[in-house]
PDB file of C-alpha atoms in Angstrom:
ATOM      1  CA  MET A   1     -42.838 -20.824  46.187  1.00  0.00           C
ATOM      2  CA  SER A   2     -39.373 -21.520  47.581  1.00  0.00           C
ATOM      3  CA  ALA A   3     -37.685 -24.897  47.237  1.00  0.00           C
ATOM      4  CA  ARG A   4     -37.970 -27.315  50.128  1.00  0.00           C
ATOM      5  CA  ILE A   5     -35.647 -29.921  51.569  1.00  0.00           C
ATOM      6  CA  SER A   6     -36.519 -33.364  50.192  1.00  0.00           C
ATOM      7  CA  SER A   7     -37.795 -36.033  52.551  1.00  0.00           C
ATOM      8  CA  PRO A   8     -35.464 -38.911  53.509  1.00  0.00           C
ATOM      9  CA  GLU A   9     -37.490 -41.253  51.299  1.00  0.00           C
ATOM     10  CA  GLU A  10     -37.237 -38.887  48.317  1.00  0.00           C
ATOM     11  CA  ILE A  11     -33.492 -38.490  48.783  1.00  0.00           C
ATOM     12  CA  ARG A  12     -32.892 -42.237  48.915  1.00  0.00           C
ATOM     13  CA  GLN A  13     -35.095 -42.831  45.877  1.00  0.00           C
ATOM     14  CA  ARG A  14     -33.467 -40.084  43.821  1.00  0.00           C
ATOM     15  CA  LEU A  15     -29.967 -41.337  44.572  1.00  0.00           C
ATOM     16  CA  ALA A  16     -30.953 -44.957  43.943  1.00  0.00           C
ATOM     17  CA  ASP A  17     -32.499 -43.977  40.604  1.00  0.00           C
ATOM     18  CA  HIS A  18     -29.401 -42.026  39.633  1.00  0.00           C
ATOM     19  CA  TYR A  19     -27.099 -44.900  40.548  1.00  0.00           C
ATOM     20  CA  ALA A  20     -29.247 -47.352  38.602  1.00  0.00           C
ATOM     21  CA  GLN A  21     -29.042 -45.103  35.549  1.00  0.00           C
ATOM     22  CA  ARG A  22     -25.350 -44.135  35.669  1.00  0.00           C
ATOM     23  CA  GLY A  23     -23.573 -46.676  37.879  1.00  0.00           C
ATOM     24  CA  PHE A  24     -21.973 -43.999  40.063  1.00  0.00           C
ATOM     25  CA  ILE A  25     -22.981 -40.905  42.054  1.00  0.00           C
ATOM     26  CA  LEU A  26     -20.897 -37.731  41.885  1.00  0.00           C
ATOM     27  CA  PRO A  27     -20.988 -35.545  45.032  1.00  0.00           C
ATOM     28  CA  GLN A  28     -23.193 -32.803  43.593  1.00  0.00           C
ATOM     29  CA  GLN A  29     -25.966 -35.296  42.859  1.00  0.00           C
ATOM     30  CA  GLY A  30     -26.477 -35.872  46.574  1.00  0.00           C
ATOM     31  CA  MET A  31     -26.622 -32.158  47.323  1.00  0.00           C
ATOM     32  CA  MET A  32     -29.130 -31.595  44.530  1.00  0.00           C
ATOM     33  CA  ALA A  33     -31.268 -34.540  45.629  1.00  0.00           C
ATOM     34  CA  VAL A  34     -31.436 -33.111  49.153  1.00  0.00           C
ATOM     35  CA  ALA A  35     -31.999 -29.416  48.507  1.00  0.00           C
ATOM     36  CA  MET A  36     -32.316 -28.710  44.744  1.00  0.00           C
ATOM     37  CA  PRO A  37     -34.387 -31.544  43.234  1.00  0.00           C
ATOM     38  CA  ASP A  38     -35.652 -29.465  40.299  1.00  0.00           C
ATOM     39  CA  PHE A  39     -32.056 -28.563  39.497  1.00  0.00           C
ATOM     40  CA  GLN A  40     -31.158 -32.255  39.602  1.00  0.00           C
ATOM     41  CA  ASP A  41     -33.944 -33.039  37.140  1.00  0.00           C
ATOM     42  CA  GLY A  42     -32.871 -30.240  34.803  1.00  0.00           C
ATOM     43  CA  TYR A  43     -29.192 -31.132  35.107  1.00  0.00           C
ATOM     44  CA  THR A  44     -29.929 -34.748  34.222  1.00  0.00           C
ATOM     45  CA  LYS A  45     -31.733 -33.693  31.037  1.00  0.00           C
ATOM     46  CA  LEU A  46     -29.014 -31.203  30.083  1.00  0.00           C
ATOM     47  CA  TYR A  47     -26.263 -33.744  30.719  1.00  0.00           C
ATOM     48  CA  ALA A  48     -28.008 -36.350  28.600  1.00  0.00           C
ATOM     49  CA  ALA A  49     -28.593 -33.903  25.737  1.00  0.00           C
ATOM     50  CA  LEU A  50     -24.978 -32.777  25.728  1.00  0.00           C
ATOM     51  CA  THR A  51     -23.009 -35.919  26.508  1.00  0.00           C
ATOM     52  CA  GLN A  52     -25.131 -39.035  26.019  1.00  0.00           C
ATOM     53  CA  GLN A  53     -27.184 -38.543  22.882  1.00  0.00           C
ATOM     54  CA  GLU A  54     -25.415 -38.486  19.525  1.00  0.00           C
ATOM     55  CA  ASN A  55     -25.432 -34.931  18.207  1.00  0.00           C
ATOM     56  CA  HIS A  56     -22.795 -34.249  15.528  1.00  0.00           C
ATOM     57  CA  PHE A  57     -19.832 -36.260  16.788  1.00  0.00           C
ATOM     58  CA  SER A  58     -19.725 -40.026  16.694  1.00  0.00           C
ATOM     59  CA  ALA A  59     -19.397 -41.641  20.121  1.00  0.00           C
ATOM     60  CA  TYR A  60     -15.656 -42.105  19.562  1.00  0.00           C
ATOM     61  CA  GLU A  61     -15.122 -38.519  18.410  1.00  0.00           C
ATOM     62  CA  ARG A  62     -17.064 -37.140  21.367  1.00  0.00           C
ATOM     63  CA  GLU A  63     -15.057 -39.128  23.903  1.00  0.00           C
ATOM     64  CA  PHE A  64     -11.790 -38.244  22.152  1.00  0.00           C
ATOM     65  CA  VAL A  65     -12.644 -34.571  22.615  1.00  0.00           C
ATOM     66  CA  TRP A  66     -13.768 -35.235  26.201  1.00  0.00           C
ATOM     67  CA  MET A  67     -10.322 -36.633  27.039  1.00  0.00           C
ATOM     68  CA  GLY A  68      -8.799 -33.301  26.070  1.00  0.00           C
ATOM     69  CA  ILE A  69     -11.387 -31.243  27.951  1.00  0.00           C
ATOM     70  CA  LEU A  70     -11.085 -33.194  31.196  1.00  0.00           C
ATOM     71  CA  SER A  71      -7.296 -33.138  31.059  1.00  0.00           C
ATOM     72  CA  ALA A  72      -7.318 -29.374  30.430  1.00  0.00           C
ATOM     73  CA  ALA A  73      -9.784 -28.841  33.283  1.00  0.00           C
ATOM     74  CA  GLY A  74      -7.846 -31.105  35.664  1.00  0.00           C
ATOM     75  CA  GLU A  75     -11.036 -33.078  36.259  1.00  0.00           C
ATOM     76  CA  SER A  76      -9.746 -36.498  37.278  1.00  0.00           C
ATOM     77  CA  VAL A  77     -13.148 -37.566  38.614  1.00  0.00           C
ATOM     78  CA  GLY A  78     -14.437 -38.001  35.048  1.00  0.00           C
ATOM     79  CA  THR A  79     -13.330 -41.628  34.817  1.00  0.00           C
ATOM     80  CA  HIS A  80     -16.647 -42.616  33.218  1.00  0.00           C
ATOM     81  CA  HIS A  81     -15.420 -40.777  30.123  1.00  0.00           C
ATOM     82  CA  VAL A  82     -12.155 -42.739  30.256  1.00  0.00           C
ATOM     83  CA  LYS A  83     -14.234 -45.929  30.117  1.00  0.00           C
ATOM     84  CA  LEU A  84     -16.349 -44.574  27.257  1.00  0.00           C
ATOM     85  CA  PHE A  85     -13.222 -43.537  25.353  1.00  0.00           C
ATOM     86  CA  ARG A  86     -11.811 -47.040  25.754  1.00  0.00           C
ATOM     87  CA  ASP A  87     -15.130 -48.728  24.965  1.00  0.00           C
ATOM     88  CA  ASN A  88     -15.427 -46.757  21.720  1.00  0.00           C
ATOM     89  CA  GLY A  89     -11.957 -47.591  20.431  1.00  0.00           C
ATOM     90  CA  GLY A  90      -9.698 -45.111  22.202  1.00  0.00           C
ATOM     91  CA  THR A  91      -6.160 -46.317  22.891  1.00  0.00           C
ATOM     92  CA  SER A  92      -3.207 -45.451  25.099  1.00  0.00           C
ATOM     93  CA  ASN A  93      -1.269 -44.312  22.033  1.00  0.00           C
ATOM     94  CA  GLN A  94      -4.081 -41.914  21.154  1.00  0.00           C
ATOM     95  CA  MET A  95      -4.087 -40.624  24.728  1.00  0.00           C
ATOM     96  CA  GLU A  96      -0.380 -39.841  24.334  1.00  0.00           C
ATOM     97  CA  VAL A  97      -1.270 -37.639  21.367  1.00  0.00           C
ATOM     98  CA  ILE A  98      -4.150 -36.019  23.264  1.00  0.00           C
ATOM     99  CA  THR A  99      -1.821 -35.241  26.179  1.00  0.00           C
ATOM    100  CA  GLY A 100       0.604 -33.577  23.792  1.00  0.00           C
ATOM    101  CA  LEU A 101      -2.177 -31.533  22.204  1.00  0.00           C
ATOM    102  CA  VAL A 102      -3.384 -30.318  25.610  1.00  0.00           C
ATOM    103  CA  ALA A 103       0.180 -29.362  26.549  1.00  0.00           C
ATOM    104  CA  LEU A 104       0.532 -27.482  23.266  1.00  0.00           C
ATOM    105  CA  ALA A 105      -2.723 -25.619  23.915  1.00  0.00           C
ATOM    106  CA  MET A 106      -1.680 -24.800  27.478  1.00  0.00           C
ATOM    107  CA  GLY A 107       1.556 -23.212  26.281  1.00  0.00           C
ATOM    108  CA  THR A 108       0.055 -21.366  23.319  1.00  0.00           C
ATOM    109  CA  PRO A 109      -0.481 -17.943  25.011  1.00  0.00           C
ATOM    110  CA  ARG A 110       3.217 -17.711  25.955  1.00  0.00           C
ATOM    111  CA  SER A 111       4.568 -19.068  22.683  1.00  0.00           C
ATOM    112  CA  PHE A 112       2.654 -18.992  19.402  1.00  0.00           C
ATOM    113  CA  GLU A 113       0.268 -16.216  20.426  1.00  0.00           C
ATOM    114  CA  PHE A 114       3.099 -14.154  21.908  1.00  0.00           C
ATOM    115  CA  MET A 115       5.141 -14.461  18.733  1.00  0.00           C
ATOM    116  CA  HIS A 116       2.130 -13.663  16.559  1.00  0.00           C
ATOM    117  CA  ARG A 117       1.164 -10.562  18.515  1.00  0.00           C
ATOM    118  CA  HIS A 118       4.550  -9.130  19.451  1.00  0.00           C
ATOM    119  CA  TRP A 119       7.783 -10.568  18.029  1.00  0.00           C
ATOM    120  CA  GLN A 120       6.934 -12.097  14.655  1.00  0.00           C
ATOM    121  CA  LYS A 121       8.182  -8.962  12.861  1.00  0.00           C
ATOM    122  CA  HIS A 122      11.622  -9.502  14.403  1.00  0.00           C
ATOM    123  CA  PHE A 123      11.925 -13.052  13.089  1.00  0.00           C
ATOM    124  CA  ALA A 124      10.795 -12.900   9.464  1.00  0.00           C
ATOM    125  CA  PRO A 125       9.987 -15.033   7.594  1.00  0.00           C
ATOM    126  CA  MET A 126       8.661 -16.949  10.614  1.00  0.00           C
ATOM    127  CA  ASN A 127       4.862 -17.201  10.637  1.00  0.00           C
ATOM    128  CA  ALA A 128       3.584 -18.010  14.131  1.00  0.00           C
ATOM    129  CA  VAL A 129       0.191 -19.238  12.922  1.00  0.00           C
ATOM    130  CA  ALA A 130       1.762 -21.574  10.365  1.00  0.00           C
ATOM    131  CA  THR A 131       4.213 -22.787  13.009  1.00  0.00           C
ATOM    132  CA  TYR A 132       1.321 -23.478  15.398  1.00  0.00           C
ATOM    133  CA  ARG A 133      -0.569 -25.418  12.738  1.00  0.00           C
ATOM    134  CA  GLY A 134       2.561 -27.347  11.855  1.00  0.00           C
ATOM    135  CA  ALA A 135       3.112 -28.332  15.483  1.00  0.00           C
ATOM    136  CA  ILE A 136      -0.384 -29.830  15.647  1.00  0.00           C
ATOM    137  CA  SER A 137       0.087 -31.660  12.349  1.00  0.00           C
ATOM    138  CA  ARG A 138       3.352 -33.171  13.588  1.00  0.00           C
ATOM    139  CA  LEU A 139       1.746 -34.337  16.827  1.00  0.00           C
ATOM    140  CA  VAL A 140      -0.938 -36.317  15.001  1.00  0.00           C
ATOM    141  CA  SER A 141       1.162 -37.523  12.046  1.00  0.00           C
ATOM    142  CA  ASP A 142       1.443 -41.326  11.841  1.00  0.00           C
ATOM    143  CA  SER A 143      -1.034 -41.680  14.732  1.00  0.00           C
ATOM    144  CA  GLY A 144      -4.063 -42.531  12.621  1.00  0.00           C
ATOM    145  CA  ILE A 145      -5.953 -39.642  14.241  1.00  0.00           C
ATOM    146  CA  PRO A 146      -7.687 -37.447  11.637  1.00  0.00           C
ATOM    147  CA  LEU A 147      -6.283 -33.930  11.630  1.00  0.00           C
ATOM    148  CA  ASP A 148      -9.745 -32.370  11.785  1.00  0.00           C
ATOM    149  CA  LEU A 149     -10.513 -34.367  14.960  1.00  0.00           C
ATOM    150  CA  ALA A 150      -7.338 -32.975  16.516  1.00  0.00           C
ATOM    151  CA  TRP A 151      -8.546 -29.472  15.644  1.00  0.00           C
ATOM    152  CA  TYR A 152     -11.980 -30.120  17.182  1.00  0.00           C
ATOM    153  CA  LEU A 153     -10.146 -31.149  20.341  1.00  0.00           C
ATOM    154  CA  MET A 154      -7.979 -28.020  20.209  1.00  0.00           C
ATOM    155  CA  LEU A 155     -11.092 -25.857  19.836  1.00  0.00           C
ATOM    156  CA  ALA A 156     -12.630 -27.538  22.885  1.00  0.00           C
ATOM    157  CA  VAL A 157      -9.430 -27.304  24.930  1.00  0.00           C
ATOM    158  CA  HIS A 158      -8.830 -23.638  24.108  1.00  0.00           C
ATOM    159  CA  THR A 159     -12.474 -23.019  25.067  1.00  0.00           C
ATOM    160  CA  THR A 160     -11.844 -24.806  28.370  1.00  0.00           C
ATOM    161  CA  PHE A 161      -8.757 -22.682  29.051  1.00  0.00           C
ATOM    162  CA  GLY A 162     -10.466 -19.465  27.924  1.00  0.00           C
ATOM    163  CA  HIS A 163      -7.791 -18.804  25.269  1.00  0.00           C
ATOM    164  CA  ARG A 164      -9.248 -16.346  22.781  1.00  0.00           C
ATOM    165  CA  TRP A 165      -6.389 -16.603  20.286  1.00  0.00           C
ATOM    166  CA  GLY A 166      -6.515 -20.381  20.416  1.00  0.00           C
ATOM    167  CA  VAL A 167     -10.265 -20.435  19.781  1.00  0.00           C
ATOM    168  CA  GLU A 168      -9.818 -18.068  16.832  1.00  0.00           C
ATOM    169  CA  GLN A 169      -7.002 -20.079  15.283  1.00  0.00           C
ATOM    170  CA  SER A 170      -8.824 -23.377  15.763  1.00  0.00           C
ATOM    171  CA  LEU A 171     -11.905 -22.000  14.020  1.00  0.00           C
ATOM    172  CA  HIS A 172      -9.752 -20.607  11.203  1.00  0.00           C
ATOM    173  CA  ALA A 173      -8.074 -23.984  10.706  1.00  0.00           C
ATOM    174  CA  LEU A 174     -11.369 -25.874  10.737  1.00  0.00           C
ATOM    175  CA  TYR A 175     -13.031 -23.514   8.265  1.00  0.00           C
ATOM    176  CA  ASP A 176      -9.964 -23.606   6.013  1.00  0.00           C
ATOM    177  CA  ALA A 177     -10.294 -27.403   5.947  1.00  0.00           C
ATOM    178  CA  GLY A 178     -14.040 -27.269   5.198  1.00  0.00           C
ATOM    179  CA  SER A 179     -14.851 -29.008   8.475  1.00  0.00           C
ATOM    180  CA  HIS A 180     -18.299 -29.646   9.976  1.00  0.00           C
ATOM    181  CA  GLU A 181     -19.799 -26.585  11.687  1.00  0.00           C
ATOM    182  CA  GLY A 182     -22.045 -28.744  13.848  1.00  0.00           C
ATOM    183  CA  LYS A 183     -18.958 -30.450  15.254  1.00  0.00           C
ATOM    184  CA  MET A 184     -17.411 -27.041  15.907  1.00  0.00           C
ATOM    185  CA  ALA A 185     -20.525 -26.117  17.893  1.00  0.00           C
ATOM    186  CA  GLU A 186     -20.345 -29.361  19.841  1.00  0.00           C
ATOM    187  CA  SER A 187     -16.641 -28.728  20.547  1.00  0.00           C
ATOM    188  CA  ILE A 188     -17.339 -25.425  22.283  1.00  0.00           C
ATOM    189  CA  SER A 189     -20.463 -26.764  24.031  1.00  0.00           C
ATOM    190  CA  LEU A 190     -18.944 -29.805  25.747  1.00  0.00           C
ATOM    191  CA  PRO A 191     -16.630 -27.743  28.029  1.00  0.00           C
ATOM    192  CA  PHE A 192     -19.737 -26.215  29.638  1.00  0.00           C
ATOM    193  CA  LEU A 193     -19.895 -29.095  32.105  1.00  0.00           C
ATOM    194  CA  ALA A 194     -16.196 -29.005  33.004  1.00  0.00           C
ATOM    195  CA  ALA A 195     -15.398 -25.299  32.777  1.00  0.00           C
ATOM    196  CA  GLY A 196     -18.703 -23.447  33.181  1.00  0.00           C
ATOM    197  CA  ILE A 197     -21.166 -21.440  31.130  1.00  0.00           C
ATOM    198  CA  ASN A 198     -18.872 -18.419  30.767  1.00  0.00           C
ATOM    199  CA  ARG A 199     -16.426 -20.420  28.630  1.00  0.00           C
ATOM    200  CA  LEU A 200     -19.291 -21.369  26.319  1.00  0.00           C
ATOM    201  CA  ILE A 201     -20.468 -17.758  26.145  1.00  0.00           C
ATOM    202  CA  ASP A 202     -16.969 -16.458  25.427  1.00  0.00           C
ATOM    203  CA  ALA A 203     -16.191 -18.970  22.670  1.00  0.00           C
ATOM    204  CA  SER A 204     -19.601 -18.395  21.068  1.00  0.00           C
ATOM    205  CA  GLU A 205     -18.983 -14.646  21.088  1.00  0.00           C
ATOM    206  CA  ILE A 206     -15.578 -15.108  19.440  1.00  0.00           C
ATOM    207  CA  TRP A 207     -17.152 -17.264  16.728  1.00  0.00           C
ATOM    208  CA  LEU A 208     -19.944 -14.726  16.247  1.00  0.00           C
ATOM    209  CA  GLU A 209     -17.463 -11.864  15.859  1.00  0.00           C
ATOM    210  CA  MET A 210     -15.465 -13.839  13.299  1.00  0.00           C
ATOM    211  CA  ILE A 211     -18.569 -14.452  11.192  1.00  0.00           C
ATOM    212  CA  ARG A 212     -19.702 -10.837  11.417  1.00  0.00           C
ATOM    213  CA  SER A 213     -16.263  -9.496  10.493  1.00  0.00           C
ATOM    214  CA  GLY A 214     -16.003 -11.754   7.457  1.00  0.00           C
ATOM    215  CA  ARG A 215     -12.877 -13.505   8.738  1.00  0.00           C
ATOM    216  CA  ILE A 216     -14.581 -16.850   8.176  1.00  0.00           C
ATOM    217  CA  SER A 217     -17.222 -17.863   5.640  1.00  0.00           C
ATOM    218  CA  ALA A 218     -20.010 -19.524   7.591  1.00  0.00           C
ATOM    219  CA  SER A 219     -22.986 -21.427   6.212  1.00  0.00           C
ATOM    220  CA  GLU A 220     -26.427 -19.820   5.997  1.00  0.00           C
ATOM    221  CA  PRO A 221     -27.754 -21.122   9.357  1.00  0.00           C
ATOM    222  CA  PHE A 222     -24.760 -19.668  11.181  1.00  0.00           C
ATOM    223  CA  CYS A 223     -25.035 -16.416   9.224  1.00  0.00           C
ATOM    224  CA  ILE A 224     -28.636 -16.091  10.429  1.00  0.00           C
ATOM    225  CA  TRP A 225     -27.271 -16.310  13.984  1.00  0.00           C
ATOM    226  CA  ALA A 226     -24.749 -13.574  13.157  1.00  0.00           C
ATOM    227  CA  GLU A 227     -27.423 -11.340  11.625  1.00  0.00           C
ATOM    228  CA  THR A 228     -29.487 -11.333  14.835  1.00  0.00           C
ATOM    229  CA  SER A 229     -28.947  -7.874  16.303  1.00  0.00           C
ATOM    230  CA  GLN A 230     -30.333  -8.535  19.789  1.00  0.00           C
ATOM    231  CA  ILE A 231     -27.509 -10.891  20.832  1.00  0.00           C
ATOM    232  CA  GLY A 232     -25.641  -9.734  23.933  1.00  0.00           C
ATOM    233  CA  GLY A 233     -26.217  -9.042  27.590  1.00  0.00           C
ATOM    234  CA  LEU A 234     -29.222  -7.113  28.879  1.00  0.00           C
ATOM    235  CA  LYS A 235     -28.779  -3.407  28.179  1.00  0.00           C
ATOM    236  CA  ILE A 236     -29.425  -1.436  31.385  1.00  0.00           C
TER     237      ILE A 236
END
């Protein structure tokens, strides 16, 4: 059975309920209430599971990472996350650091990645990966921001941009530091809402390839994921 257009009463009730729950109504909520009510219901559940319930990040960590994602995506409408960042202890000084990290990630393909892939041999003993890691460490030094939180943000931002090299290097750095794999998973999941499902698929595939190739040593649950042979698109 095909979807129908909601009645005026249903539309008003859906939008009133959404406003009562969230305190604001983004444009797509109205469209979904009118013509895609099942999608609105599913979206609400997905949004809550990804951004409102506590998964692996604390509320502060999650909103710290969100600041990087929304900046990278150019999504200025996400002011509710600005409020949540502030409400959970985020500061203007921390936002200065986040802005610098996003800028660093944005320039990575034409700087650190370029050197690593093409010119590093001409500038020995320069190590582009070590230089990249050092740049991130310097940005967060004396800020009070944990270095691993900066790397979770970088993983999320590189996922948002679709930077393969950046995703790889962020995962390498996090595994080298013994960081939390659940937080890595949350880092590449959050951009789904700002950048789309393909970014999540791509970053997950990169992570999967790194586990399978032995470039990182994952825990048993993640190795079970890597051992599953049926992963991939439909073969036709």
